[in-house]
Short mmCIF file of C-alpha atoms in Angstrom, two decimals:
data_model
loop_
_atom_site.label_atom_id
_atom_site.label_comp_id
_atom_site.label_asym_id
_atom_site.label_seq_id
_atom_site.Cartn_x
_atom_site.Cartn_y
_atom_site.Cartn_z
CA MET A 1 -14.37 -234.50 43.64
CA ASP A 2 -13.37 -230.92 43.04
CA ARG A 3 -11.85 -229.37 46.17
CA ARG A 4 -14.11 -226.37 45.71
CA GLY A 5 -17.22 -228.42 46.32
CA PRO A 6 -20.47 -228.24 44.37
CA ARG A 7 -21.43 -224.87 42.89
CA LEU A 8 -24.99 -223.66 42.40
CA LEU A 9 -26.29 -223.68 38.86
CA SER A 10 -27.02 -220.16 37.65
CA ILE A 11 -29.97 -219.95 35.24
CA GLU A 12 -30.53 -216.75 33.29
CA THR A 13 -33.85 -215.93 31.76
CA PRO A 14 -34.08 -214.09 28.46
CA LEU A 15 -35.23 -210.98 30.37
CA SER A 16 -32.01 -210.91 32.45
CA ILE A 17 -29.72 -210.85 29.42
CA PRO A 18 -28.67 -207.36 28.23
CA LYS A 19 -29.96 -206.52 24.77
CA GLN A 20 -26.50 -205.46 23.51
CA ARG A 21 -24.99 -208.85 24.25
CA SER A 22 -25.51 -212.25 22.64
CA ILE A 23 -24.59 -215.37 24.54
CA HIS A 24 -23.20 -218.39 22.75
CA VAL A 25 -23.11 -221.62 24.72
CA ALA A 26 -20.76 -224.30 23.45
CA LEU A 27 -20.96 -227.80 24.94
CA GLN A 28 -17.60 -229.54 25.16
CA ALA A 29 -16.73 -233.16 25.82
CA SER A 30 -14.21 -232.20 28.53
CA SER A 31 -15.23 -231.67 32.15
CA ASP A 32 -14.42 -227.91 31.97
CA ALA A 33 -17.15 -225.74 30.46
CA SER A 34 -16.39 -222.28 29.15
CA GLU A 35 -18.53 -219.31 28.20
CA SER A 36 -17.77 -216.76 25.51
CA ILE A 37 -19.50 -213.41 26.04
CA GLU A 38 -19.40 -211.22 23.00
CA HIS A 39 -19.22 -207.45 23.66
CA PRO A 40 -20.52 -204.71 21.39
CA GLU A 41 -16.96 -203.91 20.35
CA GLY A 42 -16.59 -207.39 18.97
CA LYS A 43 -14.22 -208.60 21.72
CA ASN A 44 -15.15 -211.56 23.87
CA MET A 45 -14.24 -212.06 27.50
CA ASN A 46 -12.02 -215.06 26.86
CA GLY A 47 -10.07 -213.15 24.25
CA GLU A 48 -9.56 -210.20 26.58
CA ILE A 49 -8.65 -212.03 29.78
CA ASN A 50 -7.58 -215.63 29.22
CA GLY A 51 -5.93 -215.01 25.89
CA VAL A 52 -3.80 -212.14 27.12
CA GLU A 53 -0.77 -213.20 25.12
CA GLU A 54 -2.72 -212.73 21.91
CA SER A 55 -3.47 -209.07 22.70
CA VAL A 56 0.08 -207.90 23.42
CA GLU A 57 0.49 -206.84 19.83
CA GLY A 58 2.71 -209.61 18.64
CA LYS A 59 5.21 -209.31 21.50
CA GLY A 60 4.52 -212.84 22.64
CA PRO A 61 3.29 -214.06 26.00
CA ASP A 62 4.23 -212.17 29.12
CA SER A 63 6.77 -213.54 31.58
CA LEU A 64 8.08 -212.91 35.08
CA LEU A 65 11.43 -211.82 33.68
CA GLN A 66 9.83 -209.28 31.35
CA PHE A 67 7.67 -208.04 34.20
CA SER A 68 10.78 -207.55 36.33
CA LYS A 69 12.55 -205.72 33.52
CA ASP A 70 9.63 -203.33 33.09
CA VAL A 71 9.51 -202.63 36.84
CA GLU A 72 13.27 -202.03 36.80
CA HIS A 73 12.90 -199.63 33.86
CA VAL A 74 10.27 -197.59 35.68
CA ILE A 75 12.04 -197.45 39.05
CA HIS A 76 15.58 -196.82 37.84
CA ASN A 77 15.08 -195.04 34.53
CA LEU A 78 11.70 -193.36 34.13
CA ARG A 79 11.58 -192.48 37.84
CA GLY A 80 15.22 -192.90 38.75
CA ALA A 81 15.64 -189.47 40.36
CA GLU A 82 15.91 -189.42 44.14
CA VAL A 83 13.72 -186.33 44.47
CA ASP A 84 10.16 -186.01 43.23
CA PRO A 85 10.20 -183.33 40.50
CA THR A 86 6.52 -182.53 41.14
CA LEU A 87 7.18 -181.24 44.67
CA PRO A 88 6.79 -177.52 45.44
CA LYS A 89 9.84 -175.48 44.46
CA MET A 90 10.80 -174.74 48.08
CA PHE A 91 11.57 -178.44 48.65
CA LEU A 92 13.55 -178.88 45.44
CA GLU A 93 16.14 -176.22 46.31
CA ARG A 94 17.61 -178.34 49.13
CA PRO A 95 16.98 -181.95 48.06
CA ARG A 96 19.28 -183.51 50.66
CA ALA A 97 17.87 -181.66 53.65
CA LEU A 98 15.85 -183.62 56.21
CA SER A 99 12.27 -183.31 55.08
CA PHE A 100 8.87 -184.96 55.36
CA THR A 101 8.78 -185.05 51.56
CA HIS A 102 10.85 -188.25 51.33
CA SER A 103 10.92 -191.59 53.14
CA TRP A 104 13.45 -191.66 55.94
CA THR A 105 16.21 -194.21 56.45
CA LEU A 106 18.00 -195.12 59.69
CA ASP A 107 20.77 -192.66 58.79
CA ASP A 108 18.21 -189.86 58.49
CA TRP A 109 16.90 -190.66 61.97
CA GLU A 110 20.40 -190.64 63.43
CA ARG A 111 21.06 -187.23 61.93
CA HIS A 112 17.67 -185.94 63.07
CA ASN A 113 18.24 -187.06 66.69
CA SER A 114 21.83 -185.82 66.87
CA ARG A 115 22.62 -183.18 69.51
CA LYS A 116 24.33 -181.21 66.78
CA ARG A 117 20.91 -180.37 65.41
CA TYR A 118 20.78 -177.14 67.44
CA PHE A 119 23.97 -175.85 65.86
CA ARG A 120 22.87 -177.05 62.42
CA TYR A 121 19.47 -175.36 62.60
CA VAL A 122 20.97 -172.06 63.77
CA VAL A 123 23.67 -172.04 61.08
CA ASN A 124 21.19 -172.97 58.34
CA PHE A 125 18.59 -170.41 59.41
CA PRO A 126 19.39 -167.94 56.57
CA THR A 127 18.58 -170.70 54.07
CA SER A 128 15.53 -171.93 55.98
CA ARG A 129 12.64 -172.94 53.73
CA LEU A 130 10.16 -171.56 56.23
CA LEU A 131 11.97 -168.22 56.26
CA LYS A 132 11.75 -168.05 52.48
CA ARG A 133 8.11 -169.02 52.63
CA THR A 134 7.28 -166.21 55.09
CA ALA A 135 9.68 -163.65 53.55
CA PRO A 136 6.97 -161.40 51.97
CA GLN A 137 5.02 -161.18 55.23
CA MET A 138 8.18 -160.59 57.28
CA VAL A 139 9.44 -157.83 54.97
CA THR A 140 6.07 -156.07 55.20
CA LEU A 141 6.02 -156.40 59.00
CA THR A 142 9.59 -155.08 59.32
CA LEU A 143 8.86 -152.06 57.11
CA TRP A 144 5.75 -151.29 59.16
CA SER A 145 7.78 -151.54 62.38
CA VAL A 146 10.33 -149.06 61.06
CA CYS A 147 7.68 -146.65 59.77
CA SER A 148 5.44 -146.79 62.84
CA THR A 149 8.29 -146.18 65.31
CA TRP A 150 9.65 -143.35 63.15
CA ILE A 151 6.24 -141.67 62.98
CA ILE A 152 5.83 -141.90 66.76
CA ASP A 153 9.26 -140.36 67.38
CA LYS A 154 8.94 -137.73 64.66
CA LEU A 155 5.46 -136.51 65.56
CA MET A 156 5.93 -136.96 69.30
CA ILE A 157 2.68 -138.90 69.61
CA LYS A 158 1.92 -139.44 73.30
CA LYS A 159 -1.14 -141.69 73.02
CA THR A 160 -0.42 -145.28 73.97
CA ILE A 161 -1.82 -148.77 73.40
CA PRO A 162 -1.72 -150.79 76.66
CA LEU A 163 0.26 -154.00 76.28
CA THR A 164 -2.21 -155.67 78.64
CA SER A 165 -5.05 -155.21 76.17
CA LEU A 166 -2.88 -156.40 73.31
CA GLY A 167 -1.83 -159.38 75.42
CA ILE A 168 -5.46 -160.49 75.72
CA ILE A 169 -5.72 -160.48 71.92
CA SER A 170 -2.44 -162.41 71.64
CA SER A 171 -3.97 -165.19 73.74
CA PHE A 172 -6.82 -165.60 71.26
CA VAL A 173 -4.40 -165.48 68.32
CA ALA A 174 -2.17 -168.15 69.87
CA PHE A 175 -5.19 -170.35 70.59
CA LEU A 176 -6.52 -170.07 67.04
CA LEU A 177 -3.09 -170.75 65.52
CA THR A 178 -2.59 -173.77 67.79
CA MET A 179 -5.97 -175.21 66.86
CA ARG A 180 -5.33 -174.66 63.18
CA SER A 181 -1.91 -176.30 63.43
CA ASN A 182 -3.44 -179.30 65.20
CA MET A 183 -6.07 -179.65 62.48
CA GLY A 184 -3.37 -179.41 59.81
CA LEU A 185 -1.21 -182.06 61.51
CA ALA A 186 -4.26 -184.31 61.87
CA ARG A 187 -4.93 -184.04 58.14
CA LEU A 188 -1.28 -184.75 57.41
CA ASP A 189 -1.38 -187.83 59.64
CA GLU A 190 -4.60 -189.09 58.04
CA GLY A 191 -3.20 -188.62 54.55
CA ARG A 192 0.01 -190.41 55.49
CA LYS A 193 -1.93 -193.33 56.97
CA ALA A 194 -4.00 -193.57 53.80
CA TRP A 195 -0.86 -193.73 51.69
CA SER A 196 0.63 -196.39 53.95
CA LYS A 197 -2.38 -198.48 52.98
CA VAL A 198 -1.36 -198.11 49.34
CA VAL A 199 1.73 -200.24 50.01
CA LEU A 200 -0.18 -202.59 52.31
CA GLN A 201 -3.14 -203.23 50.02
CA THR A 202 -1.19 -203.45 46.75
CA ARG A 203 1.17 -205.93 48.39
CA GLU A 204 -1.78 -207.93 49.72
CA MET A 205 -3.51 -207.88 46.35
CA ALA A 206 -0.35 -208.99 44.54
CA SER A 207 0.14 -211.79 47.06
CA LEU A 208 -3.44 -213.01 46.57
CA ILE A 209 -3.14 -212.87 42.78
CA SER A 210 0.18 -214.73 42.95
CA SER A 211 -1.32 -217.44 45.16
CA PHE A 212 -4.82 -217.85 43.69
CA ILE A 213 -4.67 -216.79 40.03
CA TYR A 214 -1.06 -217.32 38.93
CA PRO A 215 -1.23 -221.15 39.19
CA LEU A 216 -4.46 -221.12 37.15
CA ASP A 217 -3.66 -218.52 34.48
CA LYS A 218 -0.17 -217.04 34.39
CA GLN A 219 -0.93 -214.48 31.70
CA LEU A 220 -4.01 -213.16 33.46
CA ALA A 221 -2.12 -212.96 36.77
CA LEU A 222 0.74 -210.98 35.23
CA MET A 223 -1.71 -208.64 33.51
CA LEU A 224 -3.39 -207.94 36.84
CA ALA A 225 -0.01 -207.53 38.54
CA ARG A 226 0.95 -204.87 36.00
CA HIS A 227 -2.25 -202.95 36.78
CA VAL A 228 -1.71 -203.19 40.53
CA ALA A 229 1.91 -202.05 40.17
CA CYS A 230 0.63 -198.83 38.54
CA PHE A 231 -1.86 -198.06 41.31
CA GLY A 232 0.42 -195.84 43.40
CA TRP A 233 1.58 -193.80 40.43
CA LEU A 234 -1.99 -193.35 39.18
CA LEU A 235 -3.18 -192.18 42.60
CA LYS A 236 -0.22 -189.80 42.95
CA SER A 237 -0.91 -188.19 39.58
CA GLN A 238 -4.55 -187.67 40.54
CA LEU A 239 -3.76 -186.06 43.91
CA ARG A 240 -0.97 -183.83 42.59
CA SER A 241 -3.02 -182.67 39.59
CA VAL A 242 -0.15 -183.21 37.17
CA PRO A 243 -0.62 -183.51 33.39
CA LYS A 244 -1.59 -186.88 31.95
CA GLU A 245 1.86 -187.13 30.36
CA ASP A 246 3.40 -187.39 33.84
CA VAL A 247 2.10 -190.92 34.20
CA ALA A 248 1.67 -191.93 30.54
CA ASP A 249 5.22 -193.26 30.23
CA ILE A 250 4.72 -195.54 33.23
CA VAL A 251 1.36 -196.82 31.98
CA ASN A 252 2.69 -197.50 28.48
CA THR A 253 5.66 -199.38 29.93
CA MET A 254 3.74 -201.49 32.41
CA LEU A 255 0.75 -202.19 30.15
CA PRO A 256 2.13 -203.48 26.84
CA ASN A 257 -1.40 -204.09 25.61
CA LYS A 258 -2.20 -200.81 23.83
CA ALA A 259 -5.93 -201.15 24.50
CA ASP A 260 -5.31 -201.45 28.26
CA ALA A 261 -2.97 -198.44 28.30
CA GLU A 262 -5.32 -196.25 26.29
CA TYR A 263 -8.26 -197.24 28.47
CA VAL A 264 -6.42 -196.32 31.68
CA LEU A 265 -5.20 -192.96 30.37
CA ALA A 266 -8.66 -192.05 29.07
CA GLN A 267 -10.39 -192.43 32.44
CA ARG A 268 -11.31 -189.62 34.82
CA GLN A 269 -10.35 -191.60 37.93
CA LYS A 270 -7.43 -193.68 36.79
CA PRO A 271 -6.77 -195.60 40.06
CA ILE A 272 -10.32 -197.01 39.97
CA VAL A 273 -9.46 -198.73 36.68
CA VAL A 274 -7.21 -201.10 38.63
CA VAL A 275 -10.09 -202.06 40.93
CA THR A 276 -12.44 -202.49 37.98
CA ARG A 277 -9.98 -204.75 36.14
CA ILE A 278 -9.46 -206.94 39.21
CA ARG A 279 -13.19 -207.39 39.77
CA GLN A 280 -13.65 -208.20 36.10
CA ALA A 281 -11.13 -211.02 36.45
CA ILE A 282 -12.71 -212.25 39.71
CA HIS A 283 -16.12 -212.45 38.03
CA HIS A 284 -14.71 -214.21 34.98
CA LEU A 285 -12.78 -216.85 36.94
CA GLY A 286 -15.63 -217.30 39.39
CA LYS A 287 -18.12 -218.08 36.61
CA GLN A 288 -15.69 -220.68 35.30
CA GLY A 289 -15.51 -222.30 38.73
CA LYS A 290 -11.76 -221.76 39.03
CA LEU A 291 -11.94 -219.79 42.30
CA THR A 292 -13.48 -220.84 45.57
CA THR A 293 -15.92 -218.55 47.36
CA ALA A 294 -13.28 -217.79 50.01
CA GLU A 295 -10.74 -216.83 47.33
CA GLU A 296 -13.24 -214.58 45.59
CA MET A 297 -14.10 -212.87 48.87
CA ALA A 298 -10.43 -212.32 49.76
CA LEU A 299 -9.68 -210.75 46.38
CA ASP A 300 -12.81 -208.61 46.42
CA HIS A 301 -12.19 -207.43 49.98
CA THR A 302 -8.70 -206.24 49.04
CA ALA A 303 -10.05 -204.57 45.90
CA HIS A 304 -12.55 -202.75 48.11
CA ALA A 305 -9.67 -201.60 50.35
CA LEU A 306 -7.90 -200.10 47.31
CA SER A 307 -11.07 -198.29 46.33
CA GLU A 308 -11.39 -197.01 49.91
CA VAL A 309 -7.90 -195.49 49.71
CA VAL A 310 -8.94 -193.53 46.63
CA THR A 311 -12.06 -192.26 48.41
CA THR A 312 -10.18 -191.31 51.60
CA THR A 313 -7.45 -189.38 49.82
CA GLY A 314 -10.01 -187.69 47.60
CA ARG A 315 -12.01 -186.58 50.63
CA ILE A 316 -8.94 -185.03 52.25
CA ARG A 317 -8.01 -183.14 49.11
CA ALA A 318 -11.55 -181.95 48.43
CA SER A 319 -12.37 -180.65 51.93
CA PRO A 320 -10.03 -178.09 53.55
CA ILE A 321 -10.13 -176.67 57.07
CA PRO A 322 -13.24 -174.42 57.12
CA THR A 323 -12.27 -171.23 55.31
CA LEU A 324 -14.23 -169.10 57.79
CA TYR A 325 -11.94 -170.33 60.55
CA THR A 326 -8.86 -169.57 58.42
CA SER A 327 -10.02 -166.08 57.49
CA HIS A 328 -10.91 -165.23 61.10
CA THR A 329 -7.49 -166.38 62.30
CA THR A 330 -5.72 -164.41 59.57
CA ARG A 331 -7.63 -161.19 60.30
CA LEU A 332 -7.01 -161.39 64.03
CA LEU A 333 -3.31 -162.17 63.45
CA THR A 334 -2.98 -159.20 61.09
CA PHE A 335 -4.71 -156.90 63.60
CA TYR A 336 -2.38 -158.03 66.40
CA LEU A 337 0.83 -157.63 64.39
CA PHE A 338 -0.30 -154.22 63.09
CA PHE A 339 -0.59 -152.74 66.61
CA LEU A 340 2.34 -154.64 68.16
CA PRO A 341 5.20 -152.26 67.10
CA PRO A 342 3.49 -149.03 68.33
CA ALA A 343 2.49 -150.72 71.61
CA LEU A 344 6.02 -151.96 72.25
CA HIS A 345 7.55 -148.58 71.39
CA TRP A 346 5.09 -146.67 73.60
CA SER A 347 5.90 -149.05 76.46
CA GLY A 348 9.43 -147.67 76.59
CA LEU A 349 11.43 -149.88 74.20
CA ASP A 350 13.71 -148.03 71.80
CA ARG A 351 13.28 -148.30 68.05
CA LEU A 352 15.80 -151.09 67.40
CA ILE A 353 14.56 -153.33 70.22
CA THR A 354 10.97 -152.76 69.09
CA ILE A 355 11.82 -153.85 65.56
CA LEU A 356 13.70 -156.95 66.76
CA VAL A 357 10.97 -158.05 69.17
CA THR A 358 8.27 -157.49 66.54
CA TRP A 359 10.30 -159.47 64.01
CA ALA A 360 10.73 -162.41 66.41
CA VAL A 361 7.06 -162.50 67.43
CA GLY A 362 5.98 -162.11 63.82
CA TYR A 363 8.23 -164.93 62.61
CA ALA A 364 6.90 -167.26 65.33
CA MET A 365 3.25 -166.57 64.56
CA LEU A 366 3.48 -166.25 60.78
CA GLY A 367 5.69 -169.34 60.63
CA LEU A 368 3.16 -171.36 62.61
CA ASP A 369 0.37 -170.13 60.34
CA GLU A 370 2.38 -171.08 57.24
CA LEU A 371 3.15 -174.53 58.60
CA SER A 372 -0.54 -175.16 59.22
CA HIS A 373 -1.26 -174.26 55.58
CA LEU A 374 1.44 -176.65 54.34
CA CYS A 375 0.01 -179.50 56.42
CA GLU A 376 -3.57 -178.70 55.43
CA GLN A 377 -3.02 -180.06 51.91
CA PRO A 378 -0.82 -183.07 52.81
CA PHE A 379 -0.43 -184.43 49.29
CA ARG A 380 1.73 -181.47 48.26
CA VAL A 381 4.44 -182.50 50.73
CA MET A 382 3.98 -186.23 51.31
CA PRO A 383 6.58 -188.69 49.93
CA MET A 384 4.17 -190.20 47.40
CA TYR A 385 7.04 -190.56 44.92
CA GLN A 386 9.00 -192.93 47.18
CA ILE A 387 5.84 -194.70 48.38
CA SER A 388 4.81 -195.42 44.79
CA LYS A 389 8.22 -196.96 44.20
CA ARG A 390 7.88 -199.10 47.32
CA SER A 391 4.41 -200.19 46.24
CA MET A 392 5.62 -201.21 42.79
CA THR A 393 8.56 -203.10 44.31
CA ALA A 394 6.25 -204.87 46.78
CA VAL A 395 3.97 -206.00 43.95
CA ALA A 396 6.90 -207.37 41.97
CA ASP A 397 8.33 -209.12 45.04
CA ALA A 398 5.07 -211.02 45.50
CA PHE A 399 5.70 -212.73 42.15
CA THR A 400 9.50 -212.95 41.97
CA CYS A 401 10.27 -213.83 45.60
CA ARG A 402 8.16 -216.94 45.89
CA PRO A 403 8.75 -219.32 48.83
CA PRO A 404 10.09 -222.85 48.29
CA PRO A 405 7.38 -225.09 46.82
CA LEU A 406 5.38 -227.43 48.99
CA ASP A 407 5.17 -231.14 48.31
CA GLY A 408 3.10 -231.73 45.19
CA GLU A 409 2.82 -228.02 44.38
CA HIS A 410 3.17 -227.02 40.73
CA VAL A 411 6.23 -224.85 40.07
CA ASP A 412 6.38 -222.44 37.16
CA ASP A 413 9.10 -223.08 34.59
CA GLU A 414 10.56 -219.59 35.04
CA VAL A 415 10.84 -220.09 38.78
CA LYS A 416 12.63 -223.38 38.16
CA THR A 417 15.18 -222.03 35.68
CA LEU A 418 15.78 -218.49 36.96
CA SER A 419 17.21 -217.58 40.34
CA GLN A 420 15.68 -214.94 42.59
CA LYS A 421 18.62 -212.63 41.86
CA GLU A 422 17.84 -212.83 38.14
CA LEU A 423 14.15 -212.09 38.75
CA THR A 424 14.75 -209.18 41.16
CA ILE A 425 16.84 -206.98 38.88
CA TYR A 426 14.71 -204.03 39.98
CA TRP A 427 16.21 -204.07 43.51
CA ASN A 428 18.56 -201.21 44.28
CA LYS A 429 22.20 -201.92 45.02
CA GLN A 430 21.83 -201.83 48.81
CA ASP A 431 18.84 -204.16 48.81
CA ALA A 432 20.70 -206.58 46.56
CA ASP A 433 23.99 -206.46 48.49
CA VAL A 434 22.83 -206.76 52.09
CA VAL A 435 19.35 -208.20 51.43
CA THR A 436 17.58 -205.62 53.58
CA ASP A 437 15.12 -202.80 53.24
CA ASP A 438 16.32 -199.50 54.72
CA GLU A 439 13.25 -197.60 53.47
CA MET A 440 10.54 -199.61 55.17
CA GLU A 441 6.90 -198.65 54.82
#
């Protein structure tokens, strides 16, 4: 008896069959029955999914070794740079500086926690990225400080602005800036958690495909693995709003079937194509009785998790912190900084001290405001470049780093003849030498 148990017979009435399709039922003498569903384009489901090797334009059937070579080409050639070229310019000027824009290693943490950090931050202050980011505002504030103190001294203006009154306003400004920073950090944390799920769910999906589908249909499993390996790159290109060409080279490399590549690149939401392709395969294998109900549910649940990642990241990008809150904070901050230099000068501070104090207070408040804006749109600064690499590597590992076979388990010919080292040519030198992962996700 089949280990899957009896399956219910599905009977379709003529009314349930779409008009654009014609169904041909062929009875075979073997115990396995197959259906061939002809699409309007003239392609049938068996030709598209089971006969994958026929659609790779004469390149022959796919293999684990070729899959590994394509992954290696993407990671080390097409995207071999250490720094993401699509990052904002301010992060590209100092690529080796400690930054949230790349995945950290243990060495980065040691440097970050070093007591020398105080000296390093003070020495590097002139080249600070935040200082460059706030430079226009700081120059304007400094010029206003110079002009306002000069006007007061030149015209001998005796009217004063009480610092107590201005201090009350500063409390509201600090509160609004703190709240906005907290909201920005919360959005950054939510976006980072969503992208951590990219690695988790693509790895889970690849593991399920490797366990459930690969023993049944190697070509179909590798085709699905190639789609899943592209998921991170497709999601990154959608969130960064880069041109289609930014991801076209990866898609054309990983999807040798021209029809698959063109279909992916022509879609509005490219990451959803991966989910659609997986569910198409689940439905096809399920109708053939090759997957158990539990296997179908596991695959579909993981496909749903991938779709949820797309929805979560899209929601974060499409909905900012309420602009009314931002505008109110900005207006109150501008009002406070406008009256700060005259108030300090009227309180008895000389011109130089007034300018220095105003500059320090302005840098603290404007810097905090700028940081909240950077965190508000987390996908501009998140290490999606490195995470996409880790996701692709995790997908490949699910197929190339298979555990020793169990008793009676069928072993693929490639796994028998090729060693793991030969199949994992996409590993970087450190991973290959010490067999570790210093950039964990």
